[in-house]
Amino acid sequence: MRIEYKVKNGIELHIEVDDTASDVSVAGRNIVDIDLTPISDCSNLRTLDLSANYLRSVDLSPIADCSAIEKLKLGSNLLSSIDLGALSALSNLDHLSLEINRIQRINLEPLKGCPLIEELYLHSNDLQTVDLSPLSWTRALRFLRLDDNQLLGVDLDPLASASHLQELFLANNKLDSINLFPLSSCSNLEGLWLRNCGVFAVDLAPLETCKSLLWLDLADNEMKTVDVTPLFSCKELEAFMVDDSVPLMADLALREETWPEPIESIKERFFWPEFPR
């Protein structure tokens, strides 16, 4: 079969694809327009890569017939919006990348039909809001990137069911505040990236149950103080980033205890109030 596309200089080209193909890539070809209609015949398709082009829009409806698709890559284009409706039929999808575009709004509702999705990359776009509630259906989620957007707020409640979540990136947004409570259910969380979010305060108490936490980045925010007491339970912690100017406090009862190394090394910065029992 022939998949036709137009490149940046106006020339129309095509690639020949066997209908038994499991991997179709047109990445990095300067494509500005592509007709995916023929791809509906690729019943064995596992990966479709349209990344690193100049697409401003793309009709994904033909891939609704490709129920075997596991990976869909659309990063590094010029998309300002995208209709994900066709993805509701892709029950095997485990990877969706839409990073480095110009997406201002996105409806994730079709991802309710993708219970196996593990990786969702939405970073480096222009999102001001995003409704994560459809992700409560995707219990396999491991990596979620929302960093480098214009988010004014984000409700993490849907992630309470993401027991396999390992990495959550929220850096470089405009959040003001954030409620981490839903992450108390994410016992496999290894990295939480909140650098330059604009937050004035953050309650780390939910992280007390995140025993696998390795990296926590709170640098370049507006916090007046941070209570690090909950991090005493994060014995695997390898890196804790916070501005030198931010006062840190911890429960006096833990003053003589040995903390995870990144915290132990900055204990001289702590002040130690006695918390009520």
Short mmCIF file of C-alpha atoms in Angstrom, two decimals:
data_model
loop_
_atom_site.label_atom_id
_atom_site.label_comp_id
_atom_site.label_asym_id
_atom_site.label_seq_id
_atom_site.Cartn_x
_atom_site.Cartn_y
_atom_site.Cartn_z
CA MET A 1 0.00 0.00 0.00
CA ARG A 2 1.03 3.63 -0.49
CA ILE A 3 0.96 6.32 2.20
CA GLU A 4 1.10 9.75 0.59
CA TYR A 5 2.38 12.91 2.24
CA LYS A 6 3.44 16.45 1.39
CA VAL A 7 6.71 17.93 2.59
CA LYS A 8 7.63 21.49 3.55
CA ASN A 9 8.66 22.57 0.04
CA GLY A 10 5.31 21.45 -1.42
CA ILE A 11 6.50 18.26 -3.04
CA GLU A 12 4.19 15.26 -2.71
CA LEU A 13 5.90 11.99 -1.85
CA HIS A 14 4.91 8.56 -0.59
CA ILE A 15 6.19 5.45 1.12
CA GLU A 16 5.27 1.88 0.31
CA VAL A 17 4.08 -0.11 3.30
CA ASP A 18 3.26 -3.80 3.44
CA ASP A 19 -0.11 -4.47 5.04
CA THR A 20 1.65 -6.93 7.39
CA ALA A 21 4.01 -4.21 8.70
CA SER A 22 4.37 -3.96 12.47
CA ASP A 23 6.35 -0.70 12.47
CA VAL A 24 5.67 2.34 10.28
CA SER A 25 7.87 5.42 10.66
CA VAL A 26 7.88 8.65 8.70
CA ALA A 27 9.76 10.55 11.40
CA GLY A 28 11.98 13.47 10.42
CA ARG A 29 10.81 13.84 6.81
CA ASN A 30 9.69 17.52 6.87
CA ILE A 31 6.07 16.42 6.44
CA VAL A 32 3.37 19.11 6.56
CA ASP A 33 0.41 16.89 5.58
CA ILE A 34 -0.20 13.15 5.52
CA ASP A 35 -3.07 10.86 4.57
CA LEU A 36 -3.20 7.91 6.94
CA THR A 37 -6.26 6.31 5.33
CA PRO A 38 -4.42 3.27 3.90
CA ILE A 39 -2.95 2.40 7.30
CA SER A 40 -6.32 1.09 8.44
CA ASP A 41 -5.41 -2.13 6.60
CA CYS A 42 -2.34 -2.73 8.79
CA SER A 43 -3.87 -5.12 11.28
CA ASN A 44 -0.44 -6.06 12.70
CA LEU A 45 0.77 -2.50 13.24
CA ARG A 46 2.47 -2.06 16.62
CA THR A 47 4.25 1.30 16.24
CA LEU A 48 3.36 4.43 14.28
CA ASP A 49 5.94 7.21 14.37
CA LEU A 50 5.05 10.63 12.93
CA SER A 51 7.47 12.60 15.11
CA ALA A 52 9.90 15.37 14.12
CA ASN A 53 7.88 16.82 11.25
CA TYR A 54 5.90 20.01 10.59
CA LEU A 55 2.38 18.70 11.07
CA ARG A 56 -0.14 21.33 12.19
CA SER A 57 -2.98 18.82 12.17
CA VAL A 58 -3.42 15.11 11.59
CA ASP A 59 -6.47 12.89 11.15
CA LEU A 60 -5.95 9.83 13.31
CA SER A 61 -9.31 8.21 12.56
CA PRO A 62 -7.81 5.49 10.28
CA ILE A 63 -5.80 4.01 13.14
CA ALA A 64 -9.00 3.07 14.96
CA ASP A 65 -8.90 -0.12 12.88
CA CYS A 66 -5.33 -0.90 14.01
CA SER A 67 -6.23 -2.44 17.34
CA ALA A 68 -2.74 -3.93 17.82
CA ILE A 69 -1.03 -0.51 18.05
CA GLU A 70 1.13 -0.18 21.15
CA LYS A 71 3.09 3.01 20.45
CA LEU A 72 1.95 6.26 18.84
CA LYS A 73 4.55 8.99 18.47
CA LEU A 74 3.62 12.54 17.44
CA GLY A 75 6.26 14.55 19.27
CA SER A 76 8.17 17.50 17.79
CA ASN A 77 5.54 18.79 15.40
CA LEU A 78 3.48 22.00 15.21
CA LEU A 79 0.18 20.65 16.53
CA SER A 80 -1.98 23.18 18.38
CA SER A 81 -4.80 20.69 19.00
CA ILE A 82 -5.49 17.05 18.28
CA ASP A 83 -8.51 14.75 18.29
CA LEU A 84 -7.59 11.53 20.11
CA GLY A 85 -10.99 9.94 19.54
CA ALA A 86 -9.58 7.07 17.50
CA LEU A 87 -7.48 5.97 20.48
CA SER A 88 -10.55 4.73 22.34
CA ALA A 89 -10.34 1.60 20.16
CA LEU A 90 -6.64 0.98 20.89
CA SER A 91 -6.82 -1.26 23.94
CA ASN A 92 -3.16 -2.30 23.52
CA LEU A 93 -1.72 1.23 23.45
CA ASP A 94 1.06 1.60 26.04
CA HIS A 95 2.92 4.71 24.78
CA LEU A 96 1.60 8.08 23.59
CA SER A 97 3.98 10.94 22.91
CA LEU A 98 2.76 14.43 22.00
CA GLU A 99 5.66 16.40 23.46
CA ILE A 100 7.23 19.51 21.90
CA ASN A 101 4.19 20.79 20.05
CA ARG A 102 1.95 23.82 20.49
CA ILE A 103 -1.04 22.04 21.98
CA GLN A 104 -3.29 24.44 23.90
CA ARG A 105 -6.07 22.02 24.82
CA ILE A 106 -6.46 18.27 24.83
CA ASN A 107 -9.24 15.84 25.67
CA LEU A 108 -7.84 12.68 27.21
CA GLU A 109 -11.24 10.99 27.46
CA PRO A 110 -10.40 8.42 24.74
CA LEU A 111 -7.64 7.08 26.96
CA LYS A 112 -10.32 5.36 29.02
CA GLY A 113 -10.12 2.76 26.26
CA CYS A 114 -6.37 2.33 26.77
CA PRO A 115 -6.03 0.46 30.09
CA LEU A 116 -2.45 -0.62 29.31
CA ILE A 117 -0.98 2.83 28.74
CA GLU A 118 2.31 3.19 30.62
CA GLU A 119 3.88 6.32 29.16
CA LEU A 120 2.17 9.63 28.42
CA TYR A 121 4.30 12.54 27.25
CA LEU A 122 2.62 15.96 27.03
CA HIS A 123 5.56 18.15 28.00
CA SER A 124 6.73 21.27 26.16
CA ASN A 125 3.33 22.40 24.93
CA ASP A 126 1.05 25.37 25.70
CA LEU A 127 -1.48 23.64 27.95
CA GLN A 128 -3.13 25.85 30.58
CA THR A 129 -5.45 23.14 31.86
CA VAL A 130 -5.60 19.38 31.56
CA ASP A 131 -8.21 16.98 32.93
CA LEU A 132 -6.46 13.84 34.10
CA SER A 133 -9.64 12.03 35.18
CA PRO A 134 -9.53 9.55 32.24
CA LEU A 135 -6.21 8.29 33.61
CA SER A 136 -8.00 6.77 36.58
CA TRP A 137 -8.84 3.97 34.15
CA THR A 138 -5.21 3.38 33.18
CA ARG A 139 -3.82 1.47 36.14
CA ALA A 140 -0.56 0.65 34.29
CA LEU A 141 0.65 4.29 34.06
CA ARG A 142 4.37 4.61 34.90
CA PHE A 143 5.55 7.88 33.32
CA LEU A 144 3.58 11.12 33.08
CA ARG A 145 5.19 14.28 31.77
CA LEU A 146 3.36 17.59 31.99
CA ASP A 147 6.40 19.80 32.47
CA ASP A 148 7.14 22.92 30.42
CA ASN A 149 3.55 23.96 29.86
CA GLN A 150 1.45 26.91 31.07
CA LEU A 151 -0.60 24.94 33.59
CA LEU A 152 -2.37 27.14 36.14
CA GLY A 153 -3.53 24.16 38.17
CA VAL A 154 -3.72 20.40 38.01
CA ASP A 155 -5.89 17.96 39.94
CA LEU A 156 -3.88 14.84 40.75
CA ASP A 157 -6.81 12.90 42.21
CA PRO A 158 -7.02 10.54 39.21
CA LEU A 159 -3.48 9.38 39.93
CA ALA A 160 -4.56 7.85 43.24
CA SER A 161 -5.23 4.64 41.31
CA ALA A 162 -1.88 4.77 39.46
CA SER A 163 -0.12 2.33 41.77
CA HIS A 164 2.64 1.73 39.19
CA LEU A 165 3.47 5.42 38.68
CA GLN A 166 7.25 5.94 38.77
CA GLU A 167 7.87 9.42 37.37
CA LEU A 168 5.73 12.56 37.53
CA PHE A 169 7.03 15.72 35.88
CA LEU A 170 5.29 19.03 36.63
CA ALA A 171 8.25 21.41 36.43
CA ASN A 172 8.11 24.79 34.70
CA ASN A 173 4.41 25.55 35.03
CA LYS A 174 2.38 28.24 36.86
CA LEU A 175 0.62 26.20 39.51
CA ASP A 176 0.78 28.47 42.62
CA SER A 177 -0.28 25.46 44.72
CA ILE A 178 -0.51 21.72 44.43
CA ASN A 179 -2.14 18.95 46.45
CA LEU A 180 0.10 15.87 46.54
CA PHE A 181 -2.30 13.79 48.63
CA PRO A 182 -3.28 11.43 45.77
CA LEU A 183 0.36 10.38 45.46
CA SER A 184 0.17 8.65 48.84
CA SER A 185 -1.18 5.67 46.91
CA CYS A 186 1.74 5.67 44.47
CA SER A 187 4.08 3.38 46.38
CA ASN A 188 6.34 2.90 43.34
CA LEU A 189 6.95 6.62 42.78
CA GLU A 190 10.65 7.24 42.14
CA GLY A 191 10.79 10.79 40.81
CA LEU A 192 8.72 13.91 41.49
CA TRP A 193 9.77 17.01 39.58
CA LEU A 194 8.26 20.32 40.75
CA ARG A 195 11.02 22.77 39.85
CA ASN A 196 9.90 26.29 38.93
CA CYS A 197 6.17 25.63 39.35
CA GLY A 198 5.45 28.90 41.10
CA VAL A 199 4.19 27.11 44.23
CA PHE A 200 4.17 29.07 47.49
CA ALA A 201 3.78 26.03 49.73
CA VAL A 202 3.82 22.26 49.46
CA ASP A 203 2.77 19.59 51.96
CA LEU A 204 5.10 16.61 51.60
CA ALA A 205 3.11 14.40 54.01
CA PRO A 206 1.72 12.17 51.22
CA LEU A 207 5.28 11.21 50.25
CA GLU A 208 5.77 9.44 53.57
CA THR A 209 4.30 6.29 51.97
CA CYS A 210 6.43 6.59 48.83
CA LYS A 211 9.20 4.30 50.04
CA SER A 212 10.76 4.02 46.55
CA LEU A 213 11.24 7.78 46.09
CA LEU A 214 14.67 8.55 44.64
CA TRP A 215 14.44 12.14 43.35
CA LEU A 216 12.52 15.14 44.59
CA ASP A 217 13.02 18.53 42.97
CA LEU A 218 11.44 21.60 44.61
CA ALA A 219 13.96 24.20 43.42
CA ASP A 220 13.16 27.62 41.97
CA ASN A 221 9.78 28.06 43.64
CA GLU A 222 8.28 30.67 46.00
CA MET A 223 8.12 28.60 49.18
CA LYS A 224 8.67 30.31 52.51
CA THR A 225 9.49 27.07 54.31
CA VAL A 226 9.27 23.31 53.81
CA ASP A 227 8.56 20.63 56.39
CA VAL A 228 10.78 17.71 55.34
CA THR A 229 9.67 15.37 58.16
CA PRO A 230 7.85 13.00 55.75
CA LEU A 231 11.09 12.41 53.83
CA PHE A 232 12.55 10.60 56.84
CA SER A 233 10.61 7.57 55.61
CA CYS A 234 12.06 7.76 52.09
CA LYS A 235 15.17 5.69 52.81
CA GLU A 236 16.07 5.26 49.13
CA LEU A 237 16.21 9.00 48.43
CA GLU A 238 19.22 9.91 46.28
CA ALA A 239 18.60 13.58 45.46
CA PHE A 240 16.65 16.39 47.09
CA MET A 241 16.75 19.75 45.33
CA VAL A 242 15.56 22.87 47.13
CA ASP A 243 16.80 26.45 47.14
CA ASP A 244 19.40 27.34 49.76
CA SER A 245 17.28 30.32 50.77
CA VAL A 246 14.28 28.20 51.80
CA PRO A 247 14.15 27.44 55.55
CA LEU A 248 13.66 23.74 56.29
CA MET A 249 12.03 22.26 59.35
CA ALA A 250 11.61 18.78 60.76
CA ASP A 251 10.10 17.13 63.82
CA LEU A 252 12.32 17.53 66.87
CA ALA A 253 11.73 13.86 67.75
CA LEU A 254 13.81 12.90 64.68
CA ARG A 255 16.74 15.20 65.35
CA GLU A 256 19.15 12.49 66.47
CA GLU A 257 18.04 9.95 63.85
CA THR A 258 19.95 9.14 60.68
CA TRP A 259 18.15 10.53 57.65
CA PRO A 260 18.46 9.62 53.96
CA GLU A 261 21.83 10.92 52.78
CA PRO A 262 20.61 13.97 50.77
CA ILE A 263 18.68 15.15 53.83
CA GLU A 264 21.35 14.21 56.37
CA SER A 265 23.87 16.34 54.49
CA ILE A 266 21.79 19.52 54.97
CA LYS A 267 20.51 18.95 58.52
CA GLU A 268 22.42 21.98 59.75
CA ARG A 269 19.87 24.10 57.86
CA PHE A 270 16.91 22.68 59.82
CA PHE A 271 15.02 24.23 62.64
CA TRP A 272 13.35 21.70 64.88
CA PRO A 273 9.89 22.46 66.25
CA GLU A 274 8.29 19.90 68.53
CA PHE A 275 5.22 18.62 66.72
CA PRO A 276 2.11 17.59 68.70
CA ARG A 277 1.58 13.84 69.04
#
